[in-house]
Short mmCIF file of C-alpha atoms in Angstrom, two decimals:
data_model
loop_
_atom_site.label_atom_id
_atom_site.label_comp_id
_atom_site.label_asym_id
_atom_site.label_seq_id
_atom_site.Cartn_x
_atom_site.Cartn_y
_atom_site.Cartn_z
CA MET M 14 82.21 82.13 116.98
CA LEU M 15 82.51 79.46 114.36
CA ARG M 16 85.32 77.10 113.54
CA SER M 17 85.98 76.23 109.93
CA SER M 18 88.46 74.06 108.11
CA GLY M 19 88.62 76.41 105.10
CA ASP M 20 88.45 80.16 104.66
CA PRO M 21 86.37 81.49 107.58
CA LEU M 22 85.11 84.49 105.61
CA GLU M 23 83.25 82.12 103.24
CA LEU M 24 80.92 81.27 106.13
CA VAL M 25 79.87 84.85 106.83
CA GLN M 26 77.03 85.13 104.30
CA PRO M 27 75.45 81.71 105.03
CA VAL M 28 75.57 82.43 108.78
CA LYS M 29 73.98 85.85 108.24
CA ASP M 30 71.20 84.21 106.23
CA ILE M 31 70.56 81.65 108.99
CA VAL M 32 70.52 84.32 111.69
CA ARG M 33 68.07 86.43 109.64
CA THR M 34 65.71 83.48 109.30
CA LEU M 35 65.82 82.91 113.08
CA ASP M 36 65.53 86.58 114.12
CA PRO M 37 65.41 89.35 111.48
CA ASN M 38 66.00 92.05 114.15
CA LEU M 39 69.31 90.58 115.33
CA PRO M 40 72.19 92.63 113.89
CA MET M 41 75.35 91.08 112.55
CA LEU M 42 77.56 94.05 111.95
CA HIS M 43 81.27 93.52 112.28
CA THR M 44 82.25 90.01 111.22
CA MET M 45 85.88 89.04 110.91
CA ALA M 46 88.25 86.14 111.20
CA TYR M 47 89.58 85.41 114.70
CA GLU M 48 93.12 85.97 113.45
CA ASP M 49 92.20 89.54 112.46
CA TYR M 50 90.36 90.06 115.75
CA TYR M 51 93.36 88.85 117.75
CA LEU M 52 95.75 90.99 115.69
CA ASN M 53 93.59 94.05 116.38
CA GLN M 54 93.32 93.40 120.11
CA ALA M 55 96.85 92.18 120.88
CA VAL M 56 99.05 94.10 118.45
CA GLU M 57 97.40 97.12 116.87
CA GLY M 58 95.75 98.44 120.06
CA PRO M 59 98.99 98.64 122.08
CA ARG M 60 100.85 100.02 119.04
CA ILE M 61 98.34 102.86 118.70
CA ALA M 62 98.57 103.54 122.45
CA MET M 63 102.37 103.68 122.25
CA LYS M 64 102.24 106.13 119.33
CA LEU M 65 99.73 108.28 121.21
CA VAL M 66 101.84 108.37 124.37
CA GLY M 67 104.97 109.12 122.33
CA SER M 68 103.30 112.00 120.52
CA MET M 69 102.05 113.39 123.84
CA GLY M 70 105.61 113.23 125.13
CA VAL M 71 106.87 115.19 122.12
CA VAL M 72 104.15 117.81 122.61
CA GLY M 73 105.08 118.02 126.31
CA LEU M 74 108.74 118.50 125.43
CA LEU M 75 107.88 121.26 122.95
CA LEU M 76 105.69 122.98 125.56
CA ALA M 77 108.50 122.77 128.11
CA ILE M 78 110.96 124.30 125.64
CA ALA M 79 108.53 127.08 124.73
CA GLY M 80 107.80 127.79 128.39
CA LEU M 81 111.46 127.92 129.37
CA TYR M 82 112.29 130.12 126.39
CA GLY M 83 109.44 132.48 127.28
CA LEU M 84 110.49 132.63 130.92
CA VAL M 85 114.14 133.36 130.16
CA ALA M 86 113.23 135.84 127.40
CA TYR M 87 110.88 137.65 129.81
CA ASN M 88 113.64 137.73 132.44
CA VAL M 89 116.04 139.21 129.87
CA SER M 90 113.51 141.82 128.74
CA ARG M 91 112.94 142.92 132.34
CA ARG M 92 116.69 143.30 132.87
CA THR M 93 117.49 145.05 129.59
CA ARG M 94 118.46 148.35 131.28
CA GLU M 95 120.66 146.54 133.77
CA ILE M 96 122.34 144.57 130.99
CA GLY M 97 122.88 147.82 129.03
CA ILE M 98 124.47 149.46 132.06
CA ARG M 99 126.72 146.44 132.60
CA ILE M 100 127.84 146.57 128.96
CA ALA M 101 128.34 150.35 129.13
CA LEU M 102 130.52 149.89 132.23
CA GLY M 103 132.70 147.42 130.39
CA ALA M 104 131.14 143.97 130.79
CA ALA M 105 132.11 141.66 127.97
CA PRO M 106 129.41 139.88 125.96
CA SER M 107 130.65 136.62 127.45
CA ASP M 108 129.96 138.00 130.96
CA VAL M 109 126.39 138.90 129.99
CA LEU M 110 125.95 135.51 128.33
CA ARG M 111 127.20 133.80 131.50
CA LEU M 112 124.88 135.94 133.66
CA VAL M 113 121.74 135.13 131.66
CA MET M 114 122.68 131.47 131.15
CA GLY M 115 123.23 131.21 134.92
CA LYS M 116 119.58 132.13 135.45
CA GLY M 117 118.58 129.54 132.84
CA ILE M 118 120.72 126.89 134.54
CA VAL M 119 119.09 127.65 137.89
CA LEU M 120 115.60 127.32 136.37
CA VAL M 121 116.47 124.10 134.53
CA GLY M 122 118.21 122.66 137.59
CA MET M 123 115.28 123.38 139.88
CA GLY M 124 112.86 121.94 137.34
CA THR M 125 115.01 118.83 136.92
CA VAL M 126 115.25 118.20 140.67
CA ILE M 127 111.51 118.74 141.22
CA GLY M 128 110.65 116.66 138.14
CA LEU M 129 112.90 113.78 139.24
CA ALA M 130 111.42 113.79 142.74
CA MET M 131 107.88 113.81 141.39
CA GLY M 132 108.74 111.17 138.78
CA PHE M 133 110.20 108.78 141.37
CA ALA M 134 107.23 109.34 143.71
CA LEU M 135 104.69 108.78 140.95
CA GLU M 136 106.52 105.69 139.73
CA GLN M 137 106.51 104.22 143.25
CA LEU M 138 102.79 104.98 143.57
CA MET M 139 102.03 103.32 140.24
CA ASN M 140 104.18 100.29 141.13
CA SER M 141 102.28 99.88 144.41
CA MET M 142 98.94 100.00 142.57
CA LEU M 143 99.91 97.58 139.78
CA PHE M 144 100.78 93.94 140.32
CA ASP M 145 104.36 93.04 139.36
CA ALA M 146 104.96 96.34 137.54
CA GLY M 147 108.70 96.33 138.19
CA GLY M 148 111.02 98.77 139.88
CA VAL M 149 112.42 102.12 138.88
CA ASP M 150 113.06 102.45 135.14
CA ILE M 151 116.65 103.74 135.31
CA VAL M 152 117.15 103.58 131.53
CA ALA M 153 114.32 106.06 130.97
CA TYR M 154 115.80 108.47 133.50
CA ILE M 155 119.31 108.09 132.03
CA ILE M 156 118.03 108.92 128.54
CA VAL M 157 115.29 111.47 129.21
CA VAL M 158 116.79 113.67 131.93
CA PRO M 159 120.09 114.58 130.18
CA SER M 160 118.40 115.08 126.82
CA LEU M 161 115.70 117.30 128.34
CA PHE M 162 118.39 119.21 130.24
CA LEU M 163 120.39 119.81 127.04
CA VAL M 164 117.35 120.87 125.03
CA SER M 165 116.30 123.23 127.83
CA MET M 166 119.76 124.76 127.99
CA LEU M 167 119.61 125.35 124.24
CA ALA M 168 116.26 127.08 124.74
CA ALA M 169 117.88 129.29 127.41
CA TYR M 170 120.90 130.04 125.20
CA VAL M 171 118.93 131.88 122.49
CA PRO M 172 117.72 134.79 124.69
CA ALA M 173 121.07 134.87 126.48
CA ARG M 174 122.89 135.29 123.19
CA GLY M 175 120.51 138.08 122.18
CA ALA M 176 121.10 139.87 125.49
CA SER M 177 124.87 139.66 125.11
CA ARG M 178 124.66 141.47 121.74
CA ILE M 179 122.50 144.40 122.83
CA ALA M 180 123.88 147.89 122.27
CA PRO M 181 124.22 149.94 125.50
CA THR M 182 122.47 152.98 123.98
CA GLN M 183 119.54 150.87 122.88
CA ALA M 184 119.29 149.20 126.29
CA LEU M 185 119.37 152.50 128.20
CA ARG M 186 116.50 153.84 126.06
CA TYR M 187 114.52 150.62 126.51
CA GLU M 188 111.22 150.79 128.44
#
């Protein structure tokens, strides 16, 4: 490290020349001003980490939506004959929608309860391992849990709506 009263980058070439005269095998690769070094270490590094964690969260949310949609759609496809019989016996599309959405609500509810319990436990574990990490982040739970619940219910609504519109003759021939 060198201190200069002027532009620090003006000293790079003279210092490289001096180092080469002392030891030609000593590499001087990445030279920069301390201000740039500090900016990289204190600002850009955490910013990149935050973007990476945020993008992983978005990918996790998309995977959760795809998984829930696949699970509810599979449940509907397995019950197509039953749904057709219910419609043939006079069940209204709203009844079928309520039936399939009820299964989706149960799945989302169980996942929410298990996820909250695991989240609180993991947060307590991390707080015990880190010095002065803080308590429970209530704001994150208040924002994330309802939004994830709503998005998951929307993912359950699509197959439920399709099941409520199935024709009884098509459902009875389904296998």
